[in-house]
PDB file of C-alpha atoms and ligand atoms in Angstrom:
ATOM      1  CA  VAL A  19      14.940 -16.259  -4.123  1.00 69.00           C
ATOM      2  CA  THR A  20      12.838 -15.240  -1.152  1.00 82.00           C
ATOM      3  CA  SER A  21      12.900 -17.419   1.923  1.00 83.00           C
ATOM      4  CA  TRP A  22      10.091 -17.244   4.450  1.00 94.00           C
ATOM      5  CA  LEU A  23       9.983 -17.545   8.184  1.00 97.00           C
ATOM      6  CA  VAL A  24       6.748 -19.347   9.057  1.00 97.00           C
ATOM      7  CA  ASN A  25       5.959 -18.817  12.737  1.00 98.00           C
ATOM      8  CA  GLY A  26       9.662 -18.213  13.199  1.00 97.00           C
ATOM      9  CA  GLN A  27      10.773 -21.360  11.310  1.00 96.00           C
ATOM     10  CA  ARG A  28      12.911 -20.922   8.214  1.00 94.00           C
ATOM     11  CA  ASP A  29      10.945 -22.220   5.222  1.00 84.00           C
ATOM     12  CA  GLY A  30       8.515 -23.739   7.720  1.00 91.00           C
ATOM     13  CA  HIS A  31       5.303 -25.466   6.760  1.00 93.00           C
ATOM     14  CA  LEU A  32       2.103 -23.603   5.890  1.00 94.00           C
ATOM     15  CA  SER A  33      -1.023 -25.739   6.083  1.00 96.00           C
ATOM     16  CA  PRO A  34      -3.368 -25.765   3.065  1.00 94.00           C
ATOM     17  CA  ALA A  35      -6.110 -25.393   5.684  1.00 95.00           C
ATOM     18  CA  ASP A  36      -4.771 -22.016   6.813  1.00 97.00           C
ATOM     19  CA  ARG A  37      -7.622 -19.493   6.816  1.00 98.00           C
ATOM     20  CA  GLY A  38      -5.386 -16.932   5.132  1.00 98.00           C
ATOM     21  CA  LEU A  39      -5.277 -19.191   2.082  1.00 97.00           C
ATOM     22  CA  ALA A  40      -8.831 -20.516   2.306  1.00 96.00           C
ATOM     23  CA  TYR A  41     -10.642 -17.227   2.931  1.00 97.00           C
ATOM     24  CA  GLY A  42      -8.124 -14.410   2.687  1.00 97.00           C
ATOM     25  CA  ASP A  43      -8.651 -14.213   6.453  1.00 98.00           C
ATOM     26  CA  GLY A  44      -5.717 -12.039   7.403  1.00 98.00           C
ATOM     27  CA  LEU A  45      -3.625  -8.965   6.749  1.00 98.00           C
ATOM     28  CA  PHE A  46      -0.288  -8.082   5.218  1.00 98.00           C
ATOM     29  CA  GLU A  47       2.299  -5.326   5.143  1.00 98.00           C
ATOM     30  CA  THR A  48       4.850  -4.544   2.451  1.00 98.00           C
ATOM     31  CA  ILE A  49       7.761  -2.544   3.823  1.00 98.00           C
ATOM     32  CA  ALA A  50      10.623  -0.795   2.051  1.00 97.00           C
ATOM     33  CA  LEU A  51      14.081  -1.903   3.203  1.00 97.00           C
ATOM     34  CA  ARG A  52      16.441   0.956   2.377  1.00 96.00           C
ATOM     35  CA  ALA A  53      20.113   1.259   3.384  1.00 95.00           C
ATOM     36  CA  GLY A  54      19.574  -1.484   5.962  1.00 96.00           C
ATOM     37  CA  ARG A  55      16.549   0.199   7.586  1.00 97.00           C
ATOM     38  CA  LEU A  56      12.934  -0.951   7.516  1.00 98.00           C
ATOM     39  CA  ARG A  57      11.333   2.351   6.563  1.00 98.00           C
ATOM     40  CA  PHE A  58       8.330   3.555   8.592  1.00 98.00           C
ATOM     41  CA  LEU A  59       8.203   0.181  10.344  1.00 98.00           C
ATOM     42  CA  ASP A  60       6.304   1.717  13.279  1.00 98.00           C
ATOM     43  CA  TYR A  61       3.573   2.996  10.923  1.00 99.00           C
ATOM     44  CA  HIS A  62       3.284  -0.426   9.293  1.00 98.00           C
ATOM     45  CA  PHE A  63       2.926  -1.956  12.765  1.00 98.00           C
ATOM     46  CA  ASP A  64       0.267   0.648  13.668  1.00 98.00           C
ATOM     47  CA  ARG A  65      -1.842  -0.354  10.651  1.00 98.00           C
ATOM     48  CA  LEU A  66      -1.262  -4.082  11.195  1.00 98.00           C
ATOM     49  CA  VAL A  67      -2.160  -4.007  14.891  1.00 98.00           C
ATOM     50  CA  ALA A  68      -5.222  -1.799  14.280  1.00 98.00           C
ATOM     51  CA  GLY A  69      -6.354  -4.203  11.522  1.00 98.00           C
ATOM     52  CA  CYS A  70      -5.910  -7.252  13.776  1.00 98.00           C
ATOM     53  CA  LYS A  71      -8.012  -5.530  16.433  1.00 98.00           C
ATOM     54  CA  ARG A  72     -10.796  -4.816  13.925  1.00 98.00           C
ATOM     55  CA  LEU A  73     -10.768  -8.411  12.639  1.00 98.00           C
ATOM     56  CA  GLY A  74     -10.549 -10.015  16.082  1.00 98.00           C
ATOM     57  CA  ILE A  75      -7.167 -11.594  15.353  1.00 98.00           C
ATOM     58  CA  PRO A  76      -4.758 -11.504  18.339  1.00 98.00           C
ATOM     59  CA  ALA A  77      -2.245  -8.758  17.562  1.00 97.00           C
ATOM     60  CA  PRO A  78       1.284  -9.928  16.793  1.00 98.00           C
ATOM     61  CA  ASP A  79       4.211  -9.174  19.066  1.00 98.00           C
ATOM     62  CA  CYS A  80       5.920  -6.355  17.147  1.00 98.00           C
ATOM     63  CA  SER A  81       9.323  -6.880  18.787  1.00 98.00           C
ATOM     64  CA  GLN A  82       9.221 -10.535  17.750  1.00 98.00           C
ATOM     65  CA  LEU A  83       8.267  -9.472  14.201  1.00 98.00           C
ATOM     66  CA  THR A  84      11.133  -6.967  14.173  1.00 98.00           C
ATOM     67  CA  ARG A  85      13.595  -9.681  15.239  1.00 98.00           C
ATOM     68  CA  GLU A  86      12.274 -11.993  12.528  1.00 98.00           C
ATOM     69  CA  LEU A  87      12.484  -9.269   9.874  1.00 98.00           C
ATOM     70  CA  GLU A  88      16.086  -8.574  10.907  1.00 97.00           C
ATOM     71  CA  ALA A  89      16.885 -12.306  10.781  1.00 96.00           C
ATOM     72  CA  SER A  90      15.309 -12.592   7.318  1.00 95.00           C
ATOM     73  CA  ARG A  91      17.222  -9.564   6.096  1.00 94.00           C
ATOM     74  CA  GLN A  92      20.605 -11.139   6.914  1.00 92.00           C
ATOM     75  CA  ASP A  93      23.027  -8.781   5.147  1.00 91.00           C
ATOM     76  CA  CYS A  94      20.499  -7.488   2.609  1.00 94.00           C
ATOM     77  CA  ARG A  95      20.339  -3.659   2.708  1.00 95.00           C
ATOM     78  CA  ASP A  96      17.839  -2.844  -0.032  1.00 95.00           C
ATOM     79  CA  GLY A  97      14.695  -4.696  -0.904  1.00 96.00           C
ATOM     80  CA  THR A  98      11.149  -5.399   0.156  1.00 97.00           C
ATOM     81  CA  ALA A  99      10.052  -6.926   3.430  1.00 97.00           C
ATOM     82  CA  LYS A 100       6.708  -8.563   3.829  1.00 98.00           C
ATOM     83  CA  ILE A 101       4.645  -9.614   6.838  1.00 98.00           C
ATOM     84  CA  ILE A 102       1.516 -11.758   6.570  1.00 98.00           C
ATOM     85  CA  ILE A 103      -0.675 -12.450   9.608  1.00 98.00           C
ATOM     86  CA  THR A 104      -3.587 -14.864   9.217  1.00 98.00           C
ATOM     87  CA  ARG A 105      -6.236 -16.181  11.596  1.00 98.00           C
ATOM     88  CA  GLY A 106      -4.379 -19.488  11.386  1.00 98.00           C
ATOM     89  CA  LEU A 107      -5.968 -22.907  11.264  1.00 96.00           C
ATOM     90  CA  GLY A 108      -9.577 -23.667  11.933  1.00 88.00           C
ATOM     91  CA  PRO A 109     -12.182 -26.327  11.358  1.00 87.00           C
ATOM     92  CA  ARG A 110     -13.918 -26.381   7.975  1.00 90.00           C
ATOM     93  CA  GLY A 111     -16.294 -23.475   7.404  1.00 95.00           C
ATOM     94  CA  TYR A 112     -16.245 -19.722   7.763  1.00 97.00           C
ATOM     95  CA  ARG A 113     -16.898 -19.593  11.509  1.00 96.00           C
ATOM     96  CA  PRO A 114     -13.740 -18.330  13.198  1.00 96.00           C
ATOM     97  CA  PRO A 115     -12.321 -20.737  15.811  1.00 95.00           C
ATOM     98  CA  GLU A 116     -12.933 -19.893  19.475  1.00 94.00           C
ATOM     99  CA  VAL A 117      -9.234 -19.911  20.182  1.00 95.00           C
ATOM    100  CA  VAL A 118      -7.171 -18.277  17.475  1.00 97.00           C
ATOM    101  CA  ALA A 119      -3.508 -19.121  16.925  1.00 97.00           C
ATOM    102  CA  PRO A 120      -2.481 -16.699  14.172  1.00 98.00           C
ATOM    103  CA  THR A 121      -0.015 -17.700  11.482  1.00 98.00           C
ATOM    104  CA  ARG A 122       2.945 -15.334  11.082  1.00 98.00           C
ATOM    105  CA  LEU A 123       4.909 -15.153   7.832  1.00 98.00           C
ATOM    106  CA  VAL A 124       7.925 -12.915   7.291  1.00 98.00           C
ATOM    107  CA  SER A 125      10.181 -12.505   4.269  1.00 97.00           C
ATOM    108  CA  VAL A 126      12.706 -10.132   2.745  1.00 97.00           C
ATOM    109  CA  THR A 127      13.334 -10.000  -1.008  1.00 96.00           C
ATOM    110  CA  ALA A 128      16.470  -8.213  -2.201  1.00 95.00           C
ATOM    111  CA  ALA A 129      15.949  -5.455  -4.755  1.00 90.00           C
ATOM    112  CA  ASP A 130      16.972  -6.573  -8.214  1.00 71.00           C
ATOM    113  CA  SER A 131      17.575  -4.854 -11.532  1.00 53.00           C
ATOM    114  CA  SER A 132      14.106  -5.829 -12.767  1.00 52.00           C
ATOM    115  CA  ALA A 133      12.539  -3.710  -9.996  1.00 56.00           C
ATOM    116  CA  ALA A 134       9.705  -1.461 -11.138  1.00 58.00           C
ATOM    117  CA  GLN A 135      10.707   1.689 -12.958  1.00 70.00           C
ATOM    118  CA  ALA A 136      11.197   4.687 -10.720  1.00 89.00           C
ATOM    119  CA  TRP A 137       8.100   6.824 -10.300  1.00 95.00           C
ATOM    120  CA  SER A 138       9.742  10.120  -9.382  1.00 95.00           C
ATOM    121  CA  SER A 139      10.208  11.431 -12.914  1.00 94.00           C
ATOM    122  CA  GLY A 140       6.498  11.064 -13.580  1.00 96.00           C
ATOM    123  CA  ILE A 141       4.183   8.248 -14.558  1.00 96.00           C
ATOM    124  CA  ARG A 142       1.400   7.492 -16.982  1.00 96.00           C
ATOM    125  CA  VAL A 143      -1.811   6.084 -15.548  1.00 97.00           C
ATOM    126  CA  ARG A 144      -5.055   4.652 -16.896  1.00 96.00           C
ATOM    127  CA  LEU A 145      -8.552   4.273 -15.512  1.00 97.00           C
ATOM    128  CA  CYS A 146      -9.457   0.650 -14.717  1.00 98.00           C
ATOM    129  CA  THR A 147     -12.813  -0.886 -15.529  1.00 98.00           C
ATOM    130  CA  THR A 148     -12.701  -3.316 -12.580  1.00 98.00           C
ATOM    131  CA  SER A 149     -14.537  -1.524  -9.797  1.00 98.00           C
ATOM    132  CA  LEU A 150     -13.914  -1.342  -6.068  1.00 98.00           C
ATOM    133  CA  SER A 151     -16.596  -2.506  -3.664  1.00 97.00           C
ATOM    134  CA  GLU A 152     -17.504  -0.393  -0.693  1.00 98.00           C
ATOM    135  CA  ASN A 153     -17.536  -1.962   2.760  1.00 98.00           C
ATOM    136  CA  SER A 154     -16.753   0.146   5.778  1.00 98.00           C
ATOM    137  CA  ALA A 155     -16.086  -3.016   7.843  1.00 98.00           C
ATOM    138  CA  LEU A 156     -13.005  -3.715   5.708  1.00 98.00           C
ATOM    139  CA  ALA A 157     -12.037  -0.266   4.461  1.00 98.00           C
ATOM    140  CA  GLY A 158      -8.591   1.054   5.267  1.00 98.00           C
ATOM    141  CA  MET A 159      -7.070  -2.324   6.163  1.00 98.00           C
ATOM    142  CA  LYS A 160      -4.529  -4.147   4.044  1.00 98.00           C
ATOM    143  CA  THR A 161      -6.420  -7.428   4.030  1.00 98.00           C
ATOM    144  CA  LEU A 162      -5.347 -10.512   2.107  1.00 98.00           C
ATOM    145  CA  ASN A 163      -8.392 -10.026  -0.137  1.00 95.00           C
ATOM    146  CA  ARG A 164      -6.856  -8.311  -3.170  1.00 97.00           C
ATOM    147  CA  LEU A 165      -8.825  -9.842  -6.059  1.00 98.00           C
ATOM    148  CA  GLU A 166     -10.122  -6.465  -7.187  1.00 98.00           C
ATOM    149  CA  GLN A 167      -6.566  -5.205  -7.516  1.00 98.00           C
ATOM    150  CA  VAL A 168      -5.461  -8.417  -9.243  1.00 98.00           C
ATOM    151  CA  MET A 169      -8.253  -8.102 -11.810  1.00 98.00           C
ATOM    152  CA  ALA A 170      -7.617  -4.404 -12.328  1.00 98.00           C
ATOM    153  CA  ARG A 171      -3.873  -5.000 -12.771  1.00 98.00           C
ATOM    154  CA  ALA A 172      -4.624  -7.698 -15.361  1.00 98.00           C
ATOM    155  CA  GLU A 173      -6.323  -5.067 -17.533  1.00 98.00           C
ATOM    156  CA  TRP A 174      -3.065  -3.805 -19.062  1.00 97.00           C
ATOM    157  CA  ARG A 175       0.361  -5.155 -19.916  1.00 97.00           C
ATOM    158  CA  THR A 176       2.049  -2.181 -21.582  1.00 95.00           C
ATOM    159  CA  PRO A 177       5.042  -1.245 -19.434  1.00 93.00           C
ATOM    160  CA  ASP A 178       4.659   2.476 -20.164  1.00 93.00           C
ATOM    161  CA  ILE A 179       1.557   2.578 -17.955  1.00 96.00           C
ATOM    162  CA  ALA A 180       2.709   2.492 -14.348  1.00 96.00           C
ATOM    163  CA  GLU A 181      -0.588   2.454 -12.526  1.00 97.00           C
ATOM    164  CA  GLY A 182      -4.343   2.098 -12.959  1.00 98.00           C
ATOM    165  CA  LEU A 183      -6.816   4.230 -11.032  1.00 98.00           C
ATOM    166  CA  MET A 184      -9.830   2.470  -9.549  1.00 98.00           C
ATOM    167  CA  MET A 185     -13.395   3.652  -9.004  1.00 98.00           C
ATOM    168  CA  THR A 186     -16.418   2.447  -7.095  1.00 98.00           C
ATOM    169  CA  GLU A 187     -19.527   1.579  -9.089  1.00 98.00           C
ATOM    170  CA  ALA A 188     -20.853   5.000  -8.100  1.00 98.00           C
ATOM    171  CA  GLY A 189     -17.949   6.558 -10.038  1.00 98.00           C
ATOM    172  CA  HIS A 190     -15.842   7.665  -7.076  1.00 98.00           C
ATOM    173  CA  VAL A 191     -12.138   7.456  -7.846  1.00 98.00           C
ATOM    174  CA  VAL A 192     -10.454   6.127  -4.710  1.00 98.00           C
ATOM    175  CA  CYS A 193      -6.934   4.875  -5.375  1.00 98.00           C
ATOM    176  CA  GLY A 194      -4.534   3.132  -7.717  1.00 98.00           C
ATOM    177  CA  THR A 195      -4.213  -0.666  -7.853  1.00 98.00           C
ATOM    178  CA  GLN A 196      -1.225  -0.407  -5.490  1.00 98.00           C
ATOM    179  CA  SER A 197      -1.277   3.200  -4.381  1.00 98.00           C
ATOM    180  CA  ASN A 198      -3.239   6.051  -2.854  1.00 98.00           C
ATOM    181  CA  LEU A 199      -4.321   9.036  -4.914  1.00 98.00           C
ATOM    182  CA  PHE A 200      -3.777  12.760  -4.358  1.00 98.00           C
ATOM    183  CA  LEU A 201      -5.011  15.811  -6.263  1.00 98.00           C
ATOM    184  CA  VAL A 202      -4.209  19.500  -5.965  1.00 98.00           C
ATOM    185  CA  ARG A 203      -6.874  22.086  -6.632  1.00 97.00           C
ATOM    186  CA  HIS A 204      -6.658  25.810  -5.766  1.00 96.00           C
ATOM    187  CA  GLY A 205      -3.566  25.092  -3.664  1.00 96.00           C
ATOM    188  CA  THR A 206      -5.385  22.516  -1.506  1.00 98.00           C
ATOM    189  CA  LEU A 207      -4.208  18.922  -1.281  1.00 98.00           C
ATOM    190  CA  LEU A 208      -7.072  16.468  -1.770  1.00 98.00           C
ATOM    191  CA  THR A 209      -7.076  12.726  -1.185  1.00 98.00           C
ATOM    192  CA  PRO A 210     -10.119  10.450  -1.362  1.00 98.00           C
ATOM    193  CA  PRO A 211     -11.385   9.105   1.967  1.00 98.00           C
ATOM    194  CA  VAL A 212     -10.558   5.466   2.773  1.00 98.00           C
ATOM    195  CA  ASP A 213     -13.461   4.788   5.132  1.00 98.00           C
ATOM    196  CA  ARG A 214     -15.658   2.915   2.621  1.00 98.00           C
ATOM    197  CA  CYS A 215     -12.978   1.245   0.512  1.00 97.00           C
ATOM    198  CA  GLY A 216      -9.262   1.557  -0.226  1.00 98.00           C
ATOM    199  CA  VAL A 217      -6.224   1.087   1.960  1.00 98.00           C
ATOM    200  CA  SER A 218      -5.041   3.593   4.525  1.00 98.00           C
ATOM    201  CA  GLY A 219      -1.552   3.856   3.052  1.00 98.00           C
ATOM    202  CA  VAL A 220       1.541   4.362   5.166  1.00 98.00           C
ATOM    203  CA  MET A 221       2.956   6.772   2.567  1.00 98.00           C
ATOM    204  CA  ARG A 222      -0.425   8.569   2.513  1.00 99.00           C
ATOM    205  CA  ARG A 223      -0.058   9.050   6.272  1.00 98.00           C
ATOM    206  CA  VAL A 224       3.482  10.428   5.884  1.00 98.00           C
ATOM    207  CA  ILE A 225       2.366  12.773   3.071  1.00 98.00           C
ATOM    208  CA  LEU A 226      -0.534  14.090   5.161  1.00 98.00           C
ATOM    209  CA  GLU A 227       1.864  14.722   8.079  1.00 98.00           C
ATOM    210  CA  GLU A 228       4.270  16.582   5.804  1.00 98.00           C
ATOM    211  CA  ALA A 229       1.442  18.613   4.237  1.00 98.00           C
ATOM    212  CA  CYS A 230       0.372  19.639   7.724  1.00 98.00           C
ATOM    213  CA  ARG A 231       3.956  20.581   8.644  1.00 98.00           C
ATOM    214  CA  LEU A 232       4.286  22.663   5.455  1.00 98.00           C
ATOM    215  CA  GLY A 233       1.000  24.453   6.177  1.00 98.00           C
ATOM    216  CA  ILE A 234      -0.737  22.995   3.104  1.00 98.00           C
ATOM    217  CA  ALA A 235      -4.532  22.780   3.417  1.00 98.00           C
ATOM    218  CA  VAL A 236      -5.801  19.196   3.163  1.00 98.00           C
ATOM    219  CA  GLN A 237      -9.288  17.871   2.416  1.00 98.00           C
ATOM    220  CA  THR A 238     -10.607  14.327   1.915  1.00 98.00           C
ATOM    221  CA  PRO A 239     -13.569  14.764  -0.445  1.00 98.00           C
ATOM    222  CA  VAL A 240     -15.201  12.200  -2.694  1.00 98.00           C
ATOM    223  CA  VAL A 241     -13.396  12.429  -6.051  1.00 98.00           C
ATOM    224  CA  THR A 242     -15.004  11.954  -9.455  1.00 98.00           C
ATOM    225  CA  VAL A 243     -13.384  11.598 -12.884  1.00 96.00           C
ATOM    226  CA  ALA A 244     -14.502  15.186 -13.567  1.00 96.00           C
ATOM    227  CA  ALA A 245     -12.584  16.298 -10.456  1.00 96.00           C
ATOM    228  CA  LEU A 246      -9.468  14.554 -11.769  1.00 95.00           C
ATOM    229  CA  ALA A 247      -9.739  16.565 -14.969  1.00 93.00           C
ATOM    230  CA  MET A 248      -9.999  19.811 -12.987  1.00 94.00           C
ATOM    231  CA  ALA A 249      -7.036  19.074 -10.718  1.00 96.00           C
ATOM    232  CA  THR A 250      -3.904  21.113 -11.356  1.00 96.00           C
ATOM    233  CA  GLU A 251      -1.663  18.353  -9.967  1.00 97.00           C
ATOM    234  CA  LEU A 252      -2.173  14.626  -9.574  1.00 97.00           C
ATOM    235  CA  PHE A 253      -0.010  12.002  -7.938  1.00 98.00           C
ATOM    236  CA  VAL A 254      -0.103   8.535  -6.400  1.00 98.00           C
ATOM    237  CA  SER A 255       1.859   7.187  -3.436  1.00 98.00           C
ATOM    238  CA  ASN A 256       2.982   3.982  -1.821  1.00 98.00           C
ATOM    239  CA  SER A 257       5.542   2.740   0.668  1.00 98.00           C
ATOM    240  CA  LEU A 258       7.916   1.295  -1.886  1.00 97.00           C
ATOM    241  CA  GLN A 259       8.005   4.071  -4.463  1.00 96.00           C
ATOM    242  CA  GLY A 260       7.111   7.222  -2.561  1.00 97.00           C
ATOM    243  CA  ILE A 261       5.331   9.685  -4.838  1.00 98.00           C
ATOM    244  CA  GLY A 262       4.534   9.123  -8.523  1.00 97.00           C
ATOM    245  CA  PRO A 263       3.521  12.415 -10.179  1.00 98.00           C
ATOM    246  CA  ILE A 264       0.932  11.683 -12.877  1.00 98.00           C
ATOM    247  CA  VAL A 265       2.317  13.331 -15.983  1.00 96.00           C
ATOM    248  CA  ARG A 266       0.289  11.461 -18.589  1.00 92.00           C
ATOM    249  CA  TRP A 267      -3.398  10.963 -18.209  1.00 86.00           C
ATOM    250  CA  ASN A 268      -6.103  10.758 -20.893  1.00 79.00           C
ATOM    251  CA  ASP A 269      -3.536  11.430 -23.638  1.00 81.00           C
ATOM    252  CA  GLU A 270      -2.816  14.753 -22.014  1.00 85.00           C
ATOM    253  CA  SER A 271       0.693  15.579 -20.723  1.00 91.00           C
ATOM    254  CA  ARG A 272       1.494  17.736 -17.738  1.00 91.00           C
ATOM    255  CA  ALA A 273       4.585  18.602 -15.733  1.00 92.00           C
ATOM    256  CA  THR A 274       5.110  17.704 -12.086  1.00 95.00           C
ATOM    257  CA  GLY A 275       3.464  20.505 -10.092  1.00 96.00           C
ATOM    258  CA  GLU A 276       4.924  22.836  -7.460  1.00 97.00           C
ATOM    259  CA  LEU A 277       3.090  21.404  -4.493  1.00 98.00           C
ATOM    260  CA  THR A 278       3.934  17.830  -5.531  1.00 98.00           C
ATOM    261  CA  ARG A 279       7.594  18.863  -5.752  1.00 98.00           C
ATOM    262  CA  SER A 280       7.594  20.380  -2.289  1.00 98.00           C
ATOM    263  CA  LEU A 281       6.023  17.239  -0.837  1.00 98.00           C
ATOM    264  CA  MET A 282       8.601  15.099  -2.647  1.00 98.00           C
ATOM    265  CA  ALA A 283      11.392  17.230  -1.171  1.00 98.00           C
ATOM    266  CA  ALA A 284       9.837  16.800   2.287  1.00 98.00           C
ATOM    267  CA  LEU A 285       9.677  13.021   1.784  1.00 98.00           C
ATOM    268  CA  VAL A 286      13.373  12.912   0.860  1.00 97.00           C
ATOM    269  CA  GLN A 287      14.002  14.462   4.305  1.00 98.00           C
ATOM    270  CA  ARG A 288      11.979  11.581   5.798  1.00 98.00           C
ATOM    271  CA  GLY A 289      14.227   9.014   4.084  1.00 97.00           C
ATOM    272  CA  VAL A 290      12.179   8.460   0.935  1.00 97.00           C
ATOM    273  CA  GLN A 291      15.181   8.711  -1.391  1.00 95.00           C
ATOM    274  CA  GLU A 292      13.056   7.564  -4.338  1.00 95.00           C
ATOM    275  CA  CYS A 293      11.543  11.063  -4.402  1.00 96.00           C
ATOM    276  CA  ALA A 294      14.959  12.617  -5.072  1.00 94.00           C
ATOM    277  CA  GLY A 295      14.828  11.454  -8.690  1.00 75.00           C
ATOM    278  CA  ASP A 296      17.752  10.183 -10.712  1.00 60.00           C
TER     279      ASP A 296
HETATM  280  C1  LIG B   4      -4.659  -1.131  -2.809  1.00 63.14           C
HETATM  281  C2  LIG B   4      -3.551  -0.319  -2.229  1.00 63.14           C
HETATM  282  N1  LIG B   4      -3.793   0.938  -1.824  1.00 63.14           N
HETATM  283  C3  LIG B   4      -2.827   1.700  -1.299  1.00 63.14           C
HETATM  284  C4  LIG B   4      -1.527   1.234  -1.175  1.00 63.14           C
HETATM  285  C5  LIG B   4      -0.472   2.126  -0.592  1.00 63.14           C
HETATM  286  O1  LIG B   4      -0.199   1.752   0.731  1.00 63.14           O
HETATM  287  P1  LIG B   4       1.232   1.990   1.408  1.00 63.14           P
HETATM  288  O2  LIG B   4       1.505   3.476   1.311  1.00 63.14           O
HETATM  289  O3  LIG B   4       1.053   1.535   2.795  1.00 63.14           O
HETATM  290  O4  LIG B   4       2.228   1.204   0.619  1.00 63.14           O
HETATM  291  C6  LIG B   4      -1.230  -0.065  -1.573  1.00 63.14           C
HETATM  292  C7  LIG B   4       0.130  -0.590  -1.437  1.00 63.14           C
HETATM  293  O5  LIG B   4       0.480  -1.596  -1.979  1.00 63.14           O
HETATM  294  C8  LIG B   4      -2.258  -0.865  -2.121  1.00 63.14           C
HETATM  295  O6  LIG B   4      -2.022  -2.117  -2.520  1.00 63.14           O
END
């Protein structure tokens, strides 16, 4: 059972008129709680605060959020923390209120045995038919508008497929339903840009930092399905699972590549134990 702090109140009231519910007018963060620590919390705050600025929502007080996350955690050491910030209440209609009082929701869910299968030993992915829309005004942010991901994730139920890759209508492969995408080609690490659609992932940021530290060349080109087929290594990433090497794709099997392995080892050093494998 997950309990929520609503504007600091345990299981407080959320109005049906909240703009987060009515219009998806807000942002969220999903944070890994590991061994009692909220992993990369500062990076999650960076994305949240930057998103609030772009949307014109007053930025939350990060020390207050940290206190509320710690209070929600109680003695839980491993699980998933979530923050939702909305533009709060407003009169009927899309027009944002002159004075915004954001709504702040915080929760921690303990990890349980039904948690998603570990990604580190390699995952199978599919290509989704639901497409991603491009909109540079929203790109990169983790907004509450996730219908594209919901529809894409509804495309399959087989548990052996861990993730679905998503494309724009122009055929550019951008990300997974809940992850960022990386390719390796000629020793260069490639990841699609997230300036027209997609989420600027926290784990993507950590991976790019580690690639830089390891002296790996990085590029952010537009990626097509043909480019996926030519890649020597493929993997996805997110905050909760670290790196998921794509080992089955298009009925073709492949082993986890060298460069992926070195990035996974670097992530273990950054506290992403999931990348250590079983
Ligand atoms: C659509 C989408 N892209 C990318 C990511 C990865 O982001 P992060 O590394 O911050 O978890 C997520 C995470 O859930 C996501 O939902």
